[in-house]
Amino acid sequence: MNIIFRTRLCDLLNIEYPIIQSGMGSVAGSALTAAVSNAGGLGVIGGAVMNVDELRVAIREVKGGTNKSFGVNLLLPHDLRPPVAEQDISDETVAAVQSALNPIRERLGLPQVTSRPSAPADTVEEKIALILEENVPVFSIGLGNPGPELVETFHRRGSKVIAMVTSAEDARAVEESGVDAVVAQGAEAGGHRSHFEKPERSISKDTGTMTLIPEVVRAVKIPVIAAGGITDGCGLVAAIVLGARGVMIGSRFITTQESIAPQLYKKAIVDAAGDGTTVTDALSGRYARVLKNKYTEHYAETGAPTLPLFWQTSAAQDIFDKARESGEADYYPLWAGQGVGSIQDYPTAKEFIRRIIGEAHDLVATQMARRVNVSV
Ligand SMILES: Cc1cc2nc3c(=O)[nH]c(=O)nc-3n(C[C@H](O)[C@H](O)[C@H](O)COP(=O)(O)O)c2cc1C
């Protein structure tokens, strides 16, 4: 049976259902992207952590795997365009970070490190050029305002642009840049908090999805896409009721069969409860919601500072690689949102999309009328 559940976002992005899969770095490769698009949602390649060649291959694989609309996501904060310069990082900060990481290295049998980490790759502009050249239908942005010129360049190629924000003020700013839709990311969301600037403290710029969506809907005229804690049909319907025209879902897709997350990570998601997450900058240098593990707990206890965005990842890469190789979830980056408490299985992307649309349809068509007794 083909269930219809359409909003005007579907027309805008040329998709059947108003469901966008987050372009998750290290989770959403070409297989997941193509599977989501084939199932009627918008699959999005997590391009932020790929190099230019990997991204080119992924885009071509998606084009080979689906003739439906799809997207590519990049992170566009100013501290990646280009990355913070080496001379702007003090020797004291490097020493403090390495001293915080060295006890973990000792536990994992890795050599101690005191030197500077290698610089994160400066590839954002090249990847933008590639996305344009490949005529990718949707460009999805996290952590930055693309500005009117870049949006206009994408529009001239016939591509749509969506940008993710955490406040009504930032939503107005990206609307002014001309983006086609805005993703309102509530504090429950997994992965990086989509702040343009790193706030002083992790919780100083965090509004929950339930309160953020109506505020952003009031602030802008473009369609709003809700993100943060949505894992099922109730969440989809709730987002629409709050005024969103669609949802962006990340954490729920981590345990799908097409996701490239390693098994240790998928299992940790299924085992976790909603209170099992924390917001930390110890993984990348910017605040992100992840599952608590020994890495996040140890780093917090040291009180050490962190390096700028992706310099921190570069510093801890030996630890993350070793954790993956030896299957130790305790030292692996487990990006995830508070919705983990509702994730208990490993469906295909198609099974999940059918399920969420079926649940949402059932809620709207029959359950709501039974749950609420309204007299006029
Ligand atoms: C594993 C993971 C990786 C993510 N990577 C990115 C990314 O590379 N770029 C981005 O814009 N957002 C990224 N996000 C954030 C999502 O865009 C989105 O805000 C979030 O997944 C929505 O909340 P949910 O995880 O509760 O569904 C990531 C989220 C997760 C869970």
CSV table of N, CA, C and O in Angstrom, one decimal, residues 251-312:
chain,number,residue,atom,x,y,z
A,251,SER,N,20.2,10.3,14.4
A,251,SER,CA,20.5,9.2,15.3
A,251,SER,C,19.8,7.9,14.9
A,251,SER,O,20.4,6.8,14.9
A,252,ARG,N,18.5,8.0,14.5
A,252,ARG,CA,17.7,6.8,14.2
A,252,ARG,C,18.3,6.0,13.0
A,252,ARG,O,18.2,4.8,12.9
A,253,PHE,N,19.0,6.8,12.1
A,253,PHE,CA,19.6,6.1,10.9
A,253,PHE,C,20.9,5.4,11.2
A,253,PHE,O,21.4,4.7,10.4
A,254,ILE,N,21.5,5.7,12.4
A,254,ILE,CA,22.9,5.1,12.7
A,254,ILE,C,22.8,3.6,12.7
A,254,ILE,O,23.7,3.0,12.2
A,255,THR,N,21.7,3.0,13.2
A,255,THR,CA,21.7,1.6,13.3
A,255,THR,C,21.0,0.9,12.1
A,255,THR,O,20.7,-0.3,12.1
A,256,THR,N,20.7,1.7,11.0
A,256,THR,CA,20.2,1.1,9.9
A,256,THR,C,21.3,0.2,9.2
A,256,THR,O,22.5,0.4,9.4
A,257,GLN,N,20.8,-0.8,8.4
A,257,GLN,CA,21.8,-1.7,7.8
A,257,GLN,C,22.7,-1.0,6.8
A,257,GLN,O,23.9,-1.5,6.7
A,258,GLU,N,22.3,0.0,6.2
A,258,GLU,CA,23.1,0.7,5.2
A,258,GLU,C,24.1,1.7,5.8
A,258,GLU,O,25.0,2.2,5.1
A,259,SER,N,23.9,2.0,7.1
A,259,SER,CA,24.9,3.0,7.7
A,259,SER,C,26.3,2.4,7.8
A,259,SER,O,26.4,1.2,8.0
A,260,ILE,N,27.3,3.2,7.6
A,260,ILE,CA,28.7,2.7,7.7
A,260,ILE,C,29.3,2.8,9.1
A,260,ILE,O,30.4,2.6,9.3
A,261,ALA,N,28.4,3.1,10.1
A,261,ALA,CA,28.9,3.1,11.5
A,261,ALA,C,29.4,1.6,11.8
A,261,ALA,O,28.7,0.7,11.5
A,262,PRO,N,30.5,1.5,12.6
A,262,PRO,CA,30.9,0.2,13.0
A,262,PRO,C,29.9,-0.5,14.0
A,262,PRO,O,29.2,0.2,14.6
A,263,GLN,N,30.0,-1.8,14.0
A,263,GLN,CA,29.0,-2.5,14.9
A,263,GLN,C,29.1,-2.1,16.4
A,263,GLN,O,28.0,-2.0,17.0
A,264,LEU,N,30.3,-1.8,16.9
A,264,LEU,CA,30.4,-1.4,18.3
A,264,LEU,C,29.5,-0.1,18.5
A,264,LEU,O,29.0,0.0,19.6
A,265,TYR,N,29.5,0.7,17.6
A,265,TYR,CA,28.7,2.0,17.7
A,265,TYR,C,27.2,1.7,17.6
A,265,TYR,O,26.4,2.2,18.4
A,266,LYS,N,26.9,0.9,16.6
A,266,LYS,CA,25.4,0.6,16.5
A,266,LYS,C,24.9,-0.1,17.7
A,266,LYS,O,23.8,0.2,18.2
A,267,LYS,N,25.7,-1.0,18.3
A,267,LYS,CA,25.3,-1.7,19.5
A,267,LYS,C,25.1,-0.7,20.7
A,267,LYS,O,24.2,-0.8,21.5
A,268,ALA,N,26.1,0.2,20.8
A,268,ALA,CA,26.0,1.2,21.9
A,268,ALA,C,24.8,2.0,21.8
A,268,ALA,O,24.2,2.4,22.8
A,269,ILE,N,24.3,2.3,20.6
A,269,ILE,CA,23.1,3.1,20.4
A,269,ILE,C,21.9,2.3,20.9
A,269,ILE,O,21.0,2.8,21.6
A,270,VAL,N,21.8,1.1,20.5
A,270,VAL,CA,20.7,0.2,20.8
A,270,VAL,C,20.7,0.0,22.4
A,270,VAL,O,19.6,0.0,23.0
A,271,ASP,N,21.8,-0.1,23.0
A,271,ASP,CA,21.9,-0.3,24.4
A,271,ASP,C,21.6,0.9,25.3
A,271,ASP,O,21.3,0.8,26.5
A,272,ALA,N,21.7,2.1,24.6
A,272,ALA,CA,21.7,3.4,25.4
A,272,ALA,C,20.3,3.8,25.8
A,272,ALA,O,19.3,3.5,25.1
A,273,ALA,N,20.2,4.5,26.9
A,273,ALA,CA,18.9,5.2,27.3
A,273,ALA,C,19.0,6.7,27.0
A,273,ALA,O,20.1,7.2,26.8
A,274,GLY,N,17.9,7.3,27.1
A,274,GLY,CA,17.8,8.8,26.7
A,274,GLY,C,18.7,9.6,27.5
A,274,GLY,O,19.2,10.7,27.1
A,275,ASP,N,19.0,9.2,28.8
A,275,ASP,CA,19.9,10.0,29.7
A,275,ASP,C,21.3,9.6,29.5
A,275,ASP,O,22.2,10.1,30.3
A,276,GLY,N,21.6,8.8,28.5
A,276,GLY,CA,23.0,8.4,28.3
A,276,GLY,C,23.9,9.3,27.5
A,276,GLY,O,25.0,8.9,27.2
A,277,THR,N,23.4,10.5,27.1
A,277,THR,CA,24.2,11.4,26.3
A,277,THR,C,24.8,12.5,27.1
A,277,THR,O,24.3,12.8,28.2
A,278,THR,N,25.7,13.2,26.5
A,278,THR,CA,26.3,14.4,27.1
A,278,THR,C,26.7,15.4,26.0
A,278,THR,O,26.8,15.0,24.8
A,279,VAL,N,26.9,16.7,26.3
A,279,VAL,CA,27.4,17.6,25.3
A,279,VAL,C,28.8,17.9,25.7
A,279,VAL,O,29.1,18.3,26.8
A,280,THR,N,29.7,17.7,24.7
A,280,THR,CA,31.2,17.8,25.0
A,280,THR,C,31.9,18.4,23.7
A,280,THR,O,31.4,18.3,22.6
A,281,ASP,N,33.0,19.1,24.0
A,281,ASP,CA,33.8,19.6,22.9
A,281,ASP,C,35.1,18.7,22.8
A,281,ASP,O,36.0,19.1,22.0
A,282,ALA,N,35.1,17.7,23.5
A,282,ALA,CA,36.4,16.9,23.6
A,282,ALA,C,36.6,16.0,22.4
A,282,ALA,O,37.7,15.4,22.2
A,283,LEU,N,35.6,15.8,21.5
A,283,LEU,CA,35.8,15.0,20.4
A,283,LEU,C,36.3,15.8,19.2
A,283,LEU,O,37.2,15.3,18.4
A,284,SER,N,35.8,17.0,18.9
A,284,SER,CA,36.2,17.7,17.7
A,284,SER,C,36.7,19.1,18.0
A,284,SER,O,37.3,19.7,17.1
A,285,GLY,N,36.4,19.6,19.2
A,285,GLY,CA,36.7,21.0,19.5
A,285,GLY,C,35.5,21.9,19.5
A,285,GLY,O,35.5,23.0,20.1
A,286,ARG,N,34.4,21.5,18.9
A,286,ARG,CA,33.1,22.2,19.0
A,286,ARG,C,32.2,21.3,19.8
A,286,ARG,O,32.3,20.1,19.8
A,287,TYR,N,31.2,22.0,20.4
A,287,TYR,CA,30.2,21.2,21.2
A,287,TYR,C,29.4,20.3,20.3
A,287,TYR,O,28.9,20.7,19.3
A,288,ALA,N,29.2,19.1,20.8
A,288,ALA,CA,28.4,18.1,20.1
A,288,ALA,C,27.7,17.1,21.2
A,288,ALA,O,28.3,16.9,22.2
A,289,ARG,N,26.6,16.6,20.8
A,289,ARG,CA,25.9,15.6,21.7
A,289,ARG,C,26.3,14.2,21.3
A,289,ARG,O,26.3,13.9,20.1
A,290,VAL,N,26.8,13.5,22.3
A,290,VAL,CA,27.3,12.1,22.1
A,290,VAL,C,26.9,11.2,23.2
A,290,VAL,O,26.5,11.7,24.3
A,291,LEU,N,27.1,9.9,23.1
A,291,LEU,CA,26.9,9.0,24.2
A,291,LEU,C,28.1,9.2,25.2
A,291,LEU,O,29.2,9.3,24.7
A,292,LYS,N,27.7,9.3,26.5
A,292,LYS,CA,28.8,9.3,27.5
A,292,LYS,C,29.6,8.0,27.4
A,292,LYS,O,29.0,6.9,27.2
A,293,ASN,N,30.9,8.1,27.4
A,293,ASN,CA,31.7,6.9,27.6
A,293,ASN,C,32.9,7.2,28.4
A,293,ASN,O,33.0,8.4,28.9
A,294,LYS,N,33.9,6.3,28.5
A,294,LYS,CA,35.1,6.6,29.4
A,294,LYS,C,35.8,7.8,28.8
A,294,LYS,O,36.4,8.5,29.5
A,295,TYR,N,35.9,7.9,27.5
A,295,TYR,CA,36.6,9.0,26.9
A,295,TYR,C,36.0,10.4,27.3
A,295,TYR,O,36.7,11.3,27.8
A,296,THR,N,34.7,10.5,27.2
A,296,THR,CA,34.1,11.8,27.5
A,296,THR,C,34.2,12.1,29.0
A,296,THR,O,34.4,13.2,29.4
A,297,GLU,N,34.0,11.0,29.8
A,297,GLU,CA,34.1,11.2,31.3
A,297,GLU,C,35.5,11.6,31.7
A,297,GLU,O,35.7,12.5,32.5
A,298,HIS,N,36.5,10.9,31.2
A,298,HIS,CA,37.9,11.2,31.6
A,298,HIS,C,38.2,12.6,31.2
A,298,HIS,O,38.8,13.3,32.0
A,299,TYR,N,37.9,13.0,29.9
A,299,TYR,CA,38.3,14.3,29.5
A,299,TYR,C,37.7,15.4,30.3
A,299,TYR,O,38.3,16.4,30.7
A,300,ALA,N,36.4,15.2,30.7
A,300,ALA,CA,35.7,16.2,31.5
A,300,ALA,C,36.4,16.3,32.9
A,300,ALA,O,36.6,17.4,33.4
A,301,GLU,N,36.8,15.1,33.4
A,301,GLU,CA,37.4,15.1,34.8
A,301,GLU,C,38.8,15.9,34.7
A,301,GLU,O,39.1,16.5,35.7
A,302,THR,N,39.5,15.9,33.6
A,302,THR,CA,40.8,16.5,33.6
A,302,THR,C,40.6,18.0,33.6
A,302,THR,O,41.6,18.8,34.0
A,303,GLY,N,39.5,18.5,33.1
A,303,GLY,CA,39.3,20.0,33.0
A,303,GLY,C,40.2,20.6,31.9
A,303,GLY,O,40.3,21.8,31.9
A,304,ALA,N,40.8,19.8,31.1
A,304,ALA,CA,41.7,20.3,30.0
A,304,ALA,C,40.9,21.2,29.0
A,304,ALA,O,39.7,20.9,28.8
A,305,PRO,N,41.6,22.1,28.4
A,305,PRO,CA,40.9,22.9,27.3
A,305,PRO,C,40.9,21.9,26.0
A,305,PRO,O,41.4,20.8,26.1
A,306,THR,N,40.3,22.4,25.0
A,306,THR,CA,40.3,21.6,23.7
A,306,THR,C,40.9,22.5,22.6
A,306,THR,O,41.0,23.7,22.7
A,307,LEU,N,41.4,21.8,21.6
A,307,LEU,CA,41.9,22.5,20.4
A,307,LEU,C,40.8,23.0,19.5
A,307,LEU,O,39.6,22.5,19.7
A,308,PRO,N,41.0,23.9,18.5
A,308,PRO,CA,39.9,24.3,17.7
A,308,PRO,C,39.3,23.2,16.8
A,308,PRO,O,39.9,22.1,16.8
A,309,LEU,N,38.2,23.5,16.2
A,309,LEU,CA,37.5,22.5,15.4
A,309,LEU,C,38.4,21.6,14.5
A,309,LEU,O,39.1,22.2,13.7
A,310,PHE,N,38.2,20.3,14.7
A,310,PHE,CA,38.9,19.3,13.9
A,310,PHE,C,40.4,19.2,14.3
A,310,PHE,O,41.0,18.1,14.0
A,311,TRP,N,41.0,20.2,14.9
A,311,TRP,CA,42.4,20.0,15.4
A,311,TRP,C,42.3,19.0,16.6
A,311,TRP,O,43.2,18.2,16.8
A,312,GLN,N,41.2,19.1,17.4
A,312,GLN,CA,41.0,18.2,18.5
A,312,GLN,C,40.8,16.8,18.0
A,312,GLN,O,41.4,15.8,18.6
